[in-house]
Amino acid sequence: MDMVSFFNVRRPKSVTSNSKNGFSALSITASQEDDEADSGNHVRLKSPRWFSEFSSIWPGQAHFLKVENILFQGKSQYQSMLVFQSASYGKVFVLDGDLQLTEKDECSYQEMITHLPLCSIPDPKKVLLIGGGDGGILREISRHSSVEEIDICEIDTMLIDVYKEYFPNVAVGYKDSRVKLHVIDGTLYLKSIERGTYDAIIVDAFDPIRGDHELLESEFMEVAARALRGGGVMCIQAESLWCGSLDIQKLFSKCRQIFKGSIDYAWTTVPSYPSGVIGFLLCSTEGPYVDFRCPINPIDPSSCGISKQPLKFYNSEVHSAAFCLPSFARKATSSMMKPKNST
Amino acid sequence: MDMVSFFNVRRPKSVTSNSKNGFSALSITASQEDDEADSGNHVRLKSPRWFSEFSSIWPGQAHFLKVENILFQGKSQYQSMLVFQSASYGKVFVLDGDLQLTEKDECSYQEMITHLPLCSIPDPKKVLLIGGGDGGILREISRHSSVEEIDICEIDTMLIDVYKEYFPNVAVGYKDSRVKLHVIDGTLYLKSIERGTYDAIIVDAFDPIRGDHELLESEFMEVAARALRGGGVMCIQAESLWCGSLDIQKLFSKCRQIFKGSIDYAWTTVPSYPSGVIGFLLCSTEGPYVDFRCPINPIDPSSCGISKQPLKFYNSEVHSAAFCLPSFARKATSSMMKPKNST
């Protein structure tokens, strides 16, 4: 690995194959001659062992992490994967060149996207996770003793296997006996089930949703709303407050039409994500009014679920605080928060 | 400027001098031959126009910003300065190689470090700013109509001039007639004034304070506490929650000894800072009890002060939310918050 200088799994240079852990493990080696500079948004480094992330959503900036050791590199039928030991963020998982998860800060994202919806409704029993193949959200759902069924739609089983191998503390969620894996596209699954099946749906499957996101125009949101019981809730990753193309008002307006209940927006700190912030869009369907800011269903601290570890990030104070938006973002939400006819 | 490839103002390569705007303006040019890779924590890029920040506090990671245009580079008797137009963060100010301020996100830092203390006490009249030479905190103090005197200690007058030239919307704070500039070291100034002079002191002069910070052992904290009236408040930048070396408990314990009032810790999102988070340590002296979480002195929205612009980030909701800490950080603070004998 001494020759590893820079890798971008979207554009691998030279690839050698190893068989390891039952996966098709790959490692990238690149000679110094490969180093080059793009004049556009990409740069390549001559220095050894740095991973870089450039995102089209965040042009003009990049985040670099120092690589201690490449643990796995491979490709499923859907996407390429890279696992490395970083110098400062623990193990890191990269999907199609985009940083997905680091051991250092996964707690913030996984705990918030799970407990913001589940702590906002009384006694959730049936929960659906779309995407989230790493298992961390399953681990968090597992803390809720009221939950009887946890369904997950994840199409890439190799991704699950890689997480189980390299991130056992994340993938531990699969060990909960309530979990049932459906290897099927989320939209197809949602279409196949009865109306009003779920108390909560958590979506961790797409690029972060924005005001102009194609997801809003697709049938996905319609079928998700249909799959929820009255007063059921959905939580989906929704960009960063600092992202120029985030239009919360448009997002709210569209989701109000579809879900017909309350809509709200929260955010948390995730250092490895560009801008250090990830937002969440929360929607409830017509029925019993859901006040997302008020966690009426707090987590029993003695109930750690399958992970046996206490919460690292989430608590009821952080829950409510997550909905407090900077003034520049608050204008959009203040008039849009409550449904017209809450019951 | 076409040849500019990478610059690190700590280690300039070749420097040409221009006279511009009355300053000793410098620009760096570097040929391709200068590009090299360090095996340690530094990398240099062959690609044109990227600024990189590597911090010893945050080893193993780096943040890169694309440079559209270098506007100023120079050196005062104290430090080197760089101003560039970035592709995504507006104008950027760099001090001794460390990113100090970007137009995109300065609102968060400046508004929070100012209004967290000033909105926590009734009618602040005399306010001292130590450091903060850019003028942004002065701009924010200016919103408080109760304030009669605003003193600032800043030793580097060239820094002030550069900000006035390139960041007029930040340096506008100097135009407030209540502002009095003292070109003197903060500690010396504090020693020279009468005990109990100020209602509030804001400190923006040092590296972010940590649990093991030498500032805690120096006389600075003692003389700052001495300069405050009973129940007066100090706010100082105090690292990120995500920084491994931050020891909030140690920080609280030390500051409680010195200030003898209430101590609390808040944080905000600043995308251009490593981890995307900056924290604030707030201390009050013995006297009327200060509950930092409760903004009893809200800002009159119609009073914009010298800037004429409304607040971009701060509001009373964000104020209280800033004190809600993730579980991993909360343990340290929950038992330490209140003074032993609050009056």
XYZ file of C-alpha atoms in Angstrom:
686
model
C 0.000 0.000 0.000
C 2.998 2.284 0.149
C 2.326 3.549 -3.312
C -1.247 4.530 -2.636
C -1.316 8.215 -3.215
C -4.834 9.334 -3.952
C -7.970 7.515 -4.752
C -11.301 8.442 -6.076
C -13.443 5.380 -6.384
C -15.422 7.028 -9.122
C -12.352 7.049 -11.278
C -10.079 4.219 -10.210
C -6.670 4.205 -11.765
C -5.099 0.789 -11.533
C -6.800 -1.932 -9.615
C -5.518 -5.186 -8.183
C -7.857 -7.796 -6.843
C -7.542 -9.704 -3.597
C -9.871 -12.211 -2.119
C -10.574 -11.298 1.468
C -13.421 -11.934 3.808
C -15.403 -13.499 1.034
C -15.699 -10.231 -0.836
C -14.081 -9.154 -4.010
C -11.612 -6.895 -2.279
C -9.740 -4.364 -4.328
C -6.877 -2.081 -3.655
C -5.766 0.878 -5.651
C -2.180 1.639 -6.390
C -1.088 4.695 -8.258
C 2.370 5.731 -9.267
C 3.649 9.257 -8.873
C 3.214 9.763 -12.593
C -0.519 9.456 -12.125
C -0.616 12.624 -10.085
C -2.186 15.415 -11.965
C -4.160 18.538 -11.424
C -7.556 19.182 -12.897
C -8.279 22.776 -13.682
C -11.883 22.421 -12.535
C -13.308 21.241 -9.270
C -10.983 18.318 -8.747
C -7.464 18.147 -7.483
C -5.294 15.125 -7.035
C -2.577 14.839 -4.499
C 0.917 13.608 -4.694
C 0.954 13.149 -0.948
C 0.339 9.655 0.358
C -2.812 8.462 1.939
C -5.359 11.218 1.828
C -8.970 10.630 0.890
C -10.719 13.609 -0.634
C -14.368 14.341 -1.095
C -15.604 16.777 -3.692
C -19.359 17.101 -4.005
C -21.301 18.688 -6.838
C -23.772 20.002 -4.252
C -20.887 21.784 -2.536
C -18.735 23.166 -5.328
C -15.593 25.058 -4.451
C -14.739 23.101 -1.339
C -13.378 19.732 -0.347
C -12.712 17.768 2.779
C -9.613 15.615 3.127
C -9.131 12.768 5.572
C -5.818 11.111 6.208
C -5.847 7.384 5.454
C -4.040 5.030 7.822
C -4.972 1.847 6.057
C -7.298 0.727 3.308
C -9.390 -2.118 4.696
C -11.665 -2.931 1.799
C -12.457 -1.839 -1.689
C -14.966 -3.482 -3.952
C -17.944 -3.088 -6.182
C -21.416 -4.525 -5.966
C -23.826 -4.623 -8.873
C -25.044 -1.200 -7.765
C -22.147 0.781 -6.422
C -18.502 0.908 -5.450
C -17.430 0.736 -1.826
C -14.352 1.683 0.095
C -13.551 1.163 3.754
C -10.485 2.724 5.294
C -9.036 3.350 8.711
C -8.655 7.110 8.996
C -6.243 8.965 11.250
C -8.923 10.992 12.987
C -12.446 9.687 12.273
C -12.069 5.971 12.986
C -13.171 3.664 10.203
C -14.740 5.380 7.201
C -17.181 4.011 4.613
C -17.240 5.558 1.129
C -19.936 4.842 -1.451
C -19.374 5.803 -5.081
C -16.787 8.318 -3.921
C -19.043 9.973 -1.371
C -18.237 9.687 2.308
C -21.167 7.867 3.929
C -20.252 7.185 7.519
C -17.411 7.571 9.976
C -17.131 5.880 13.351
C -16.421 9.218 15.004
C -19.661 10.954 14.151
C -22.189 8.353 12.949
C -23.917 8.562 16.323
C -25.237 12.032 15.594
C -26.863 11.199 12.270
C -28.194 7.741 13.173
C -29.608 8.727 16.531
C -31.240 11.925 15.327
C -32.840 10.570 12.135
C -34.316 7.748 14.230
C -35.396 9.310 17.485
C -36.684 12.625 16.126
C -39.631 10.771 14.519
C -39.971 7.861 16.953
C -39.912 9.998 20.096
C -42.545 12.317 18.611
C -45.373 9.761 18.543
C -46.769 7.528 21.268
C -45.803 3.848 21.210
C -44.651 3.253 17.636
C -45.228 -0.405 16.773
C -44.482 -0.843 13.074
C -41.487 0.960 11.636
C -40.139 0.918 8.087
C -36.601 1.890 7.153
C -35.866 2.576 3.495
C -32.153 2.374 2.779
C -29.918 2.661 5.816
C -28.275 -0.635 4.903
C -25.433 -0.017 7.335
C -27.731 -1.045 10.194
C -27.111 1.954 12.443
C -30.687 3.178 12.231
C -31.891 -0.359 12.981
C -29.661 -0.268 16.048
C -31.392 2.938 17.129
C -34.943 1.739 16.385
C -34.055 -1.246 18.539
C -33.987 1.005 21.625
C -37.758 1.455 21.374
C -39.385 -1.361 23.301
C -42.857 -0.525 21.963
C -41.776 -1.478 18.444
C -42.989 -4.886 17.303
C -41.903 -4.971 13.663
C -38.918 -3.354 11.963
C -38.913 -3.685 8.186
C -35.973 -2.548 6.103
C -35.789 -2.183 2.310
C -32.201 -2.377 1.101
C -31.338 -3.562 -2.386
C -27.590 -3.937 -1.952
C -26.857 -7.004 0.161
C -23.119 -6.684 -0.413
C -23.228 -3.314 1.321
C -24.842 -4.998 4.320
C -22.139 -7.664 4.363
C -19.346 -5.108 4.206
C -20.829 -3.198 7.127
C -21.266 -6.382 9.131
C -17.607 -7.196 8.562
C -16.011 -3.823 9.189
C -18.517 -1.915 11.320
C -19.961 -4.465 13.735
C -21.051 -1.765 16.185
C -23.142 -0.174 13.448
C -24.477 -3.297 11.746
C -25.408 -4.753 15.144
C -28.923 -3.481 14.410
C -29.532 -6.500 12.166
C -29.268 -8.744 15.218
C -32.558 -7.470 16.594
C -35.055 -10.275 16.073
C -37.788 -7.810 15.127
C -35.850 -6.807 11.988
C -37.023 -8.192 8.646
C -34.925 -7.429 5.562
C -36.670 -6.881 2.228
C -34.259 -6.884 -0.693
C -36.402 -4.694 -2.884
C -36.598 -1.115 -4.105
C -38.301 1.092 -1.527
C -40.913 2.540 -3.864
C -41.901 -0.903 -5.132
C -42.190 -2.148 -1.574
C -44.321 0.806 -0.519
C -46.667 0.156 -3.441
C -47.026 -3.468 -2.441
C -48.232 -2.941 1.106
C -51.564 -2.019 2.558
C -52.487 1.605 3.124
C -51.846 2.762 6.702
C -49.434 -0.043 7.586
C -46.727 1.907 9.415
C -46.475 4.213 12.397
C -43.183 5.597 11.149
C -41.031 5.531 8.019
C -37.386 6.579 8.073
C -35.756 7.264 4.731
C -31.976 7.017 4.348
C -31.792 6.010 0.722
C -31.313 9.010 -1.505
C -29.127 12.004 -1.928
C -30.167 14.615 0.610
C -33.518 16.035 -0.404
C -33.656 19.686 -1.461
C -36.370 22.108 -2.479
C -35.907 21.228 -6.131
C -35.337 17.538 -5.547
C -36.797 15.152 -8.117
C -37.983 12.980 -5.243
C -40.628 15.609 -4.557
C -42.012 15.172 -8.050
C -41.791 11.397 -8.013
C -44.392 9.004 -6.696
C -42.163 8.097 -3.760
C -43.563 10.708 -1.400
C -47.135 9.799 -2.335
C -46.673 6.103 -1.672
C -44.785 6.804 1.555
C -47.643 8.971 2.829
C -50.129 6.264 1.795
C -48.199 3.629 3.754
C -48.500 5.602 7.005
C -51.418 5.368 9.398
C -53.247 8.584 10.277
C -50.864 10.707 12.350
C -47.957 8.524 11.278
C -44.573 10.127 10.664
C -41.826 10.148 8.076
C -38.274 11.445 8.522
C -35.922 11.997 5.600
C -32.478 13.537 5.318
C -32.882 17.051 3.917
C -29.632 18.818 3.183
C -27.828 21.388 5.265
C -29.101 24.780 6.305
C -25.981 26.200 4.726
C -26.657 24.677 1.316
C -27.555 27.419 -1.127
C -30.009 25.263 -3.031
C -32.032 24.256 0.031
C -35.474 25.849 -0.196
C -37.278 24.910 3.009
C -40.421 26.796 2.067
C -40.780 24.885 -1.198
C -40.088 21.647 0.615
C -42.740 22.401 3.228
C -45.270 23.512 0.687
C -44.907 20.367 -1.383
C -44.923 18.009 1.590
C -47.967 19.657 3.137
C -49.906 18.836 -0.014
C -48.851 15.213 0.120
C -48.841 14.376 3.834
C -51.569 16.748 4.989
C -50.355 16.735 8.610
C -47.638 18.745 10.355
C -44.298 19.417 8.706
C -41.116 20.497 10.436
C -37.390 20.810 9.883
C -34.559 19.919 12.252
C -30.785 19.766 11.986
C -27.786 18.259 13.665
C -24.013 18.515 13.613
C -22.135 15.901 11.551
C -18.488 16.999 11.148
C -17.728 14.704 8.231
C -20.592 16.090 6.134
C -19.892 19.212 4.044
C -20.756 22.301 6.134
C -20.820 20.099 9.236
C -24.611 20.080 9.285
C -27.326 17.690 8.121
C -31.005 18.565 8.161
C -34.093 16.406 8.505
C -37.541 16.897 7.055
C -40.312 15.496 9.233
C -43.852 14.993 7.968
C -46.966 13.562 9.578
C -50.126 12.416 7.877
C -53.631 13.680 8.567
C -54.859 12.414 11.907
C -53.751 12.930 15.518
C -51.619 16.074 15.552
C -47.873 15.514 15.860
C -45.758 18.239 17.457
C -42.305 17.140 16.375
C -40.632 19.587 18.741
C -42.064 17.895 21.780
C -40.642 14.405 22.416
C -43.679 12.830 24.094
C -42.177 9.349 23.832
C -38.775 9.634 25.535
C -36.357 6.741 25.409
C -36.043 4.672 28.528
C -32.330 5.090 29.411
C -32.226 1.535 30.721
C -33.408 0.184 27.371
C -30.393 0.105 25.076
C -31.854 -2.391 22.644
C -29.612 -4.720 20.733
C -26.486 -2.554 20.939
C -26.180 -2.633 24.735
C -24.593 0.812 24.498
C -26.265 3.949 25.817
C -27.105 6.836 23.534
C -24.077 8.911 22.620
C -25.742 11.940 21.089
C -29.529 12.092 21.402
C -31.414 13.328 24.432
C -34.739 15.118 24.827
C -33.078 18.520 25.120
C -31.154 18.030 21.900
C -34.395 16.823 20.263
C -36.245 20.068 20.886
C -33.192 22.220 20.222
C -32.748 20.630 16.789
C -35.819 22.504 15.525
C -34.486 25.930 16.481
C -33.332 27.435 13.223
C -31.061 30.370 12.511
C -32.966 33.508 11.541
C -31.984 33.152 7.885
C -33.746 29.780 7.740
C -36.549 30.414 10.213
C -38.541 32.766 8.031
C -39.412 29.920 5.722
C -40.656 27.621 8.424
C -42.495 29.810 10.914
C -45.627 30.201 8.834
C -45.625 26.683 7.505
C -45.242 24.506 10.522
C -48.762 23.695 11.565
C -51.321 21.888 9.433
C -54.417 23.857 8.463
C -56.778 21.540 10.275
C -54.978 19.706 13.013
C -57.066 17.165 14.809
C -2.040 35.137 -10.989
C -2.315 32.233 -13.383
C 0.687 30.560 -11.882
C -0.641 30.587 -8.350
C -0.981 26.972 -7.436
C -0.933 26.590 -3.693
C -0.152 28.884 -0.888
C 0.460 28.543 2.737
C 1.140 31.894 4.259
C 3.182 30.297 6.993
C 5.646 29.166 4.413
C 5.553 31.564 1.485
C 7.483 30.504 -1.543
C 8.197 33.461 -3.779
C 6.783 36.805 -3.007
C 6.318 39.882 -5.155
C 5.333 43.168 -3.675
C 2.655 45.526 -4.949
C 1.483 48.738 -3.469
C -2.266 48.744 -3.261
C -4.769 50.492 -1.071
C -2.009 51.926 0.998
C -0.926 48.522 2.295
C 2.116 46.508 1.529
C 0.257 44.070 -0.679
C 1.905 40.834 -1.595
C 1.106 38.085 -3.993
C 2.536 34.619 -4.124
C 3.473 32.870 -7.283
C 4.722 29.348 -7.371
C 5.854 27.332 -10.319
C 4.877 23.732 -10.860
C 8.333 22.709 -9.712
C 7.476 23.934 -6.252
C 4.800 21.320 -5.840
C 5.776 18.674 -3.420
C 4.239 16.234 -1.031
C 5.024 16.102 2.636
C 4.795 12.684 4.160
C 3.314 14.057 7.345
C 0.241 16.152 7.908
C 0.719 18.488 4.995
C 0.009 18.066 1.329
C 0.593 20.530 -1.416
C -1.420 20.696 -4.554
C -0.457 21.037 -8.129
C -3.957 22.165 -8.938
C -4.526 25.869 -9.344
C -6.236 28.018 -6.818
C -7.118 25.947 -3.818
C -6.533 27.158 -0.284
C -5.983 24.439 2.269
C -6.166 24.509 6.017
C -4.402 21.956 8.166
C -4.622 22.485 11.898
C -2.515 20.861 14.572
C -5.627 20.709 16.778
C -7.334 18.677 14.059
C -4.716 16.286 12.741
C -5.604 13.922 9.929
C -8.035 16.213 8.171
C -8.010 19.294 6.014
C -10.477 21.648 4.431
C -9.922 23.020 0.946
C -11.548 26.115 -0.530
C -11.354 27.025 -4.179
C -9.762 30.429 -4.774
C -11.251 32.715 -7.404
C -8.934 35.596 -6.829
C -6.320 36.671 -4.323
C -7.240 40.143 -3.140
C -4.554 40.874 -0.600
C -1.555 39.332 0.996
C 0.715 41.017 3.470
C 2.384 40.899 6.798
C 2.087 43.135 9.811
C 4.626 43.226 12.630
C 2.598 40.478 14.312
C 1.180 38.161 11.683
C 0.668 37.378 8.018
C -2.644 38.045 6.322
C -4.328 36.789 3.209
C -7.641 37.827 1.700
C -9.107 35.924 -1.216
C -12.358 35.672 -3.073
C -13.475 32.070 -2.738
C -15.763 30.189 -5.079
C -18.259 29.253 -2.391
C -17.706 31.180 0.865
C -17.469 34.761 -0.387
C -14.381 36.646 0.696
C -12.094 34.797 3.092
C -9.583 36.147 5.617
C -6.609 33.993 6.604
C -4.286 34.808 9.504
C -0.949 33.028 9.783
C -2.329 30.244 7.595
C -5.477 29.722 9.663
C -8.836 30.547 8.199
C -10.322 33.295 10.359
C -13.518 34.442 8.723
C -15.621 33.897 5.620
C -18.428 36.127 4.414
C -20.723 33.130 4.119
C -20.722 32.064 7.751
C -19.252 34.891 9.853
C -22.787 35.779 10.974
C -23.066 32.655 13.085
C -19.868 33.162 15.055
C -20.085 36.943 15.474
C -23.738 37.024 16.455
C -23.538 34.109 18.884
C -20.331 35.147 20.712
C -21.872 38.597 21.196
C -25.516 38.019 21.987
C -25.141 34.908 24.135
C -23.526 37.035 26.866
C -25.220 40.378 26.191
C -28.752 38.966 26.033
C -28.198 37.078 29.292
C -27.883 40.151 31.504
C -30.155 43.168 31.923
C -29.105 46.412 30.252
C -25.378 45.981 29.645
C -23.768 49.416 29.610
C -20.002 48.917 29.468
C -18.667 46.212 27.182
C -15.060 45.228 26.501
C -13.945 43.284 23.447
C -10.492 41.721 23.515
C -9.283 40.896 20.022
C -12.011 40.686 17.391
C -10.160 43.247 15.308
C -12.288 42.483 12.261
C -15.078 44.587 13.762
C -17.884 42.043 13.392
C -18.408 41.684 17.132
C -18.437 45.478 17.439
C -21.156 45.495 14.763
C -23.163 43.073 16.902
C -22.605 44.893 20.201
C -23.861 47.965 18.366
C -27.358 46.429 18.215
C -27.689 46.838 21.992
C -29.095 50.277 22.648
C -28.438 50.034 26.404
C -24.688 49.974 25.774
C -22.926 53.272 26.469
C -19.266 52.354 26.037
C -17.636 49.774 23.782
C -13.918 49.327 24.367
C -11.811 47.136 22.132
C -8.215 45.984 22.695
C -6.554 45.079 19.408
C -2.819 45.286 18.953
C -2.670 44.852 15.177
C -3.892 48.024 13.479
C -2.943 46.702 10.039
C -5.431 43.896 10.530
C -8.125 46.476 11.224
C -7.202 48.387 8.075
C -7.314 45.258 5.923
C -10.761 44.373 7.235
C -12.004 47.918 6.661
C -10.806 47.718 3.068
C -12.004 44.237 2.111
C -14.824 43.448 4.532
C -16.723 46.707 4.971
C -19.852 44.889 6.158
C -17.846 43.318 8.969
C -15.643 46.275 9.912
C -18.678 48.553 9.917
C -18.719 48.021 13.697
C -15.915 50.584 14.055
C -18.292 53.280 12.824
C -20.328 53.120 16.009
C -19.476 56.279 17.943
C -19.499 54.361 21.225
C -16.458 52.345 20.117
C -13.059 53.247 21.562
C -10.003 51.426 20.229
C -7.140 50.645 22.600
C -4.007 49.483 20.783
C -2.698 47.458 23.687
C -2.399 43.867 24.811
C -5.612 42.670 26.447
C -4.019 41.443 29.652
C -2.116 44.702 30.137
C -5.290 46.669 29.544
C -7.270 44.579 32.010
C -4.592 45.156 34.636
C -4.740 48.896 34.085
C -8.433 49.379 34.724
C -10.468 49.583 37.873
C -11.981 46.470 39.386
C -15.615 45.932 38.355
C -15.505 48.222 35.340
C -17.402 46.114 32.809
C -20.781 44.444 32.522
C -19.501 42.109 29.841
C -16.208 41.031 28.304
C -16.040 39.201 24.979
C -12.766 37.495 24.131
C -11.873 36.743 20.515
C -8.125 36.936 20.756
C -6.624 33.517 21.291
C -6.643 30.050 19.883
C -9.837 28.345 20.982
C -9.611 27.590 24.670
C -9.493 23.944 25.750
C -9.401 22.086 29.035
C -5.622 22.067 29.025
C -5.241 25.550 27.613
C -2.396 27.636 28.969
C -4.790 30.563 29.185
C -6.408 28.827 32.149
C -3.111 28.875 34.000
C -2.212 32.406 33.021
C -3.244 35.554 34.800
C -5.588 36.502 31.962
C -8.648 34.828 33.429
C -7.978 36.329 36.838
C -7.686 39.873 35.545
C -10.724 39.426 33.299
C -12.828 38.287 36.268
C -11.507 41.226 38.286
C -12.537 43.676 35.554
C -16.169 42.531 35.680
C -18.779 43.914 38.035
C -20.615 41.459 40.288
C -22.831 39.297 38.068
C -20.930 40.468 35.001
C -20.276 38.027 32.190
C -17.432 36.848 29.996
C -17.734 34.874 26.758
C -14.757 33.202 25.108
C -14.418 30.846 22.153
C -13.946 27.316 23.496
C -13.249 24.721 20.852
C -15.650 22.283 19.262
C -17.616 19.562 21.006
C -16.039 17.165 18.553
C -12.475 18.076 19.509
C -10.881 15.197 21.352
C -8.841 17.442 23.600
C -11.798 19.492 24.813
C -12.384 18.771 28.482
C -15.463 20.719 29.469
C -15.388 19.484 33.041
C -11.845 20.729 33.559
C -12.752 24.014 31.917
C -15.782 24.455 34.191
C -13.889 23.474 37.288
C -11.106 25.968 36.651
C -13.431 28.799 35.672
C -15.687 28.246 38.655
C -12.695 28.853 40.920
C -11.839 32.078 39.155
C -15.232 33.616 38.330
C -17.245 32.230 41.231
C -20.589 32.681 39.430
C -22.403 30.501 36.919
C -20.552 28.745 34.126
C -22.072 27.309 30.980
C -21.143 26.031 27.552
C -22.871 26.687 24.231
C -22.096 25.892 20.624
C -22.982 26.951 17.126
C -22.531 25.806 13.551
C -19.689 27.417 11.578
C -19.112 25.442 8.363
C -15.668 26.849 7.673
C -14.338 25.783 11.076
C -12.957 22.231 11.407
C -15.818 19.929 12.491
C -18.291 22.657 11.570
C -18.807 23.572 15.208
C -17.453 26.247 17.547
C -18.163 26.306 21.248
C -18.364 29.166 23.730
C -17.512 29.224 27.390
C -19.633 31.644 29.403
C -18.736 32.704 32.929
C -20.340 35.110 35.360
C -18.829 36.607 38.464
C -20.228 36.355 41.965
C -23.307 38.514 42.320
C -26.770 38.507 40.740
C -27.284 35.015 39.323
C -26.969 34.741 35.544
C -28.896 31.972 33.790
C -27.150 31.985 30.427
C -29.801 29.740 28.892
C -32.504 32.307 29.401
C -32.118 35.415 27.212
C -33.746 37.956 29.525
C -32.491 40.858 27.424
C -33.768 40.140 23.913
C -32.643 42.298 21.020
C -35.127 44.828 19.751
C -35.618 43.723 16.112
C -36.036 47.333 15.041
C -32.623 48.223 16.495
C -30.024 47.119 13.961
C -27.258 49.323 15.288
C -24.601 50.645 12.997
C -24.927 47.895 10.378
C -28.522 48.669 9.403
C -28.904 44.972 8.620
C -31.130 42.649 10.649
C -29.715 39.644 12.447
C -28.948 36.763 10.103
C -28.401 33.968 12.585
C -29.210 34.786 16.216
C -32.657 34.673 17.747
C -33.890 33.836 21.246
C -34.765 30.253 20.281
C -31.287 29.621 18.895
C -29.845 31.207 22.053
C -31.447 28.684 24.401
C -30.919 25.770 22.000
C -27.181 26.487 21.837
C -26.793 25.183 25.402
C -28.350 21.804 24.652
C -25.422 19.445 24.406
C -25.141 15.972 22.929
C -25.187 13.247 25.578
C -21.468 12.607 25.210
C -20.745 16.211 26.241
C -23.620 16.749 28.639
C -22.308 14.568 31.420
C -19.521 17.012 32.080
C -21.737 20.042 32.356
C -24.856 18.898 34.144
C -23.331 18.863 37.602
C -21.222 21.945 37.123
C -23.595 24.538 35.824
C -24.832 26.330 38.868
C -22.672 28.238 41.311
C -22.557 26.941 44.855
C -24.056 30.055 46.356
C -26.044 31.934 43.781
C -27.422 35.191 45.004
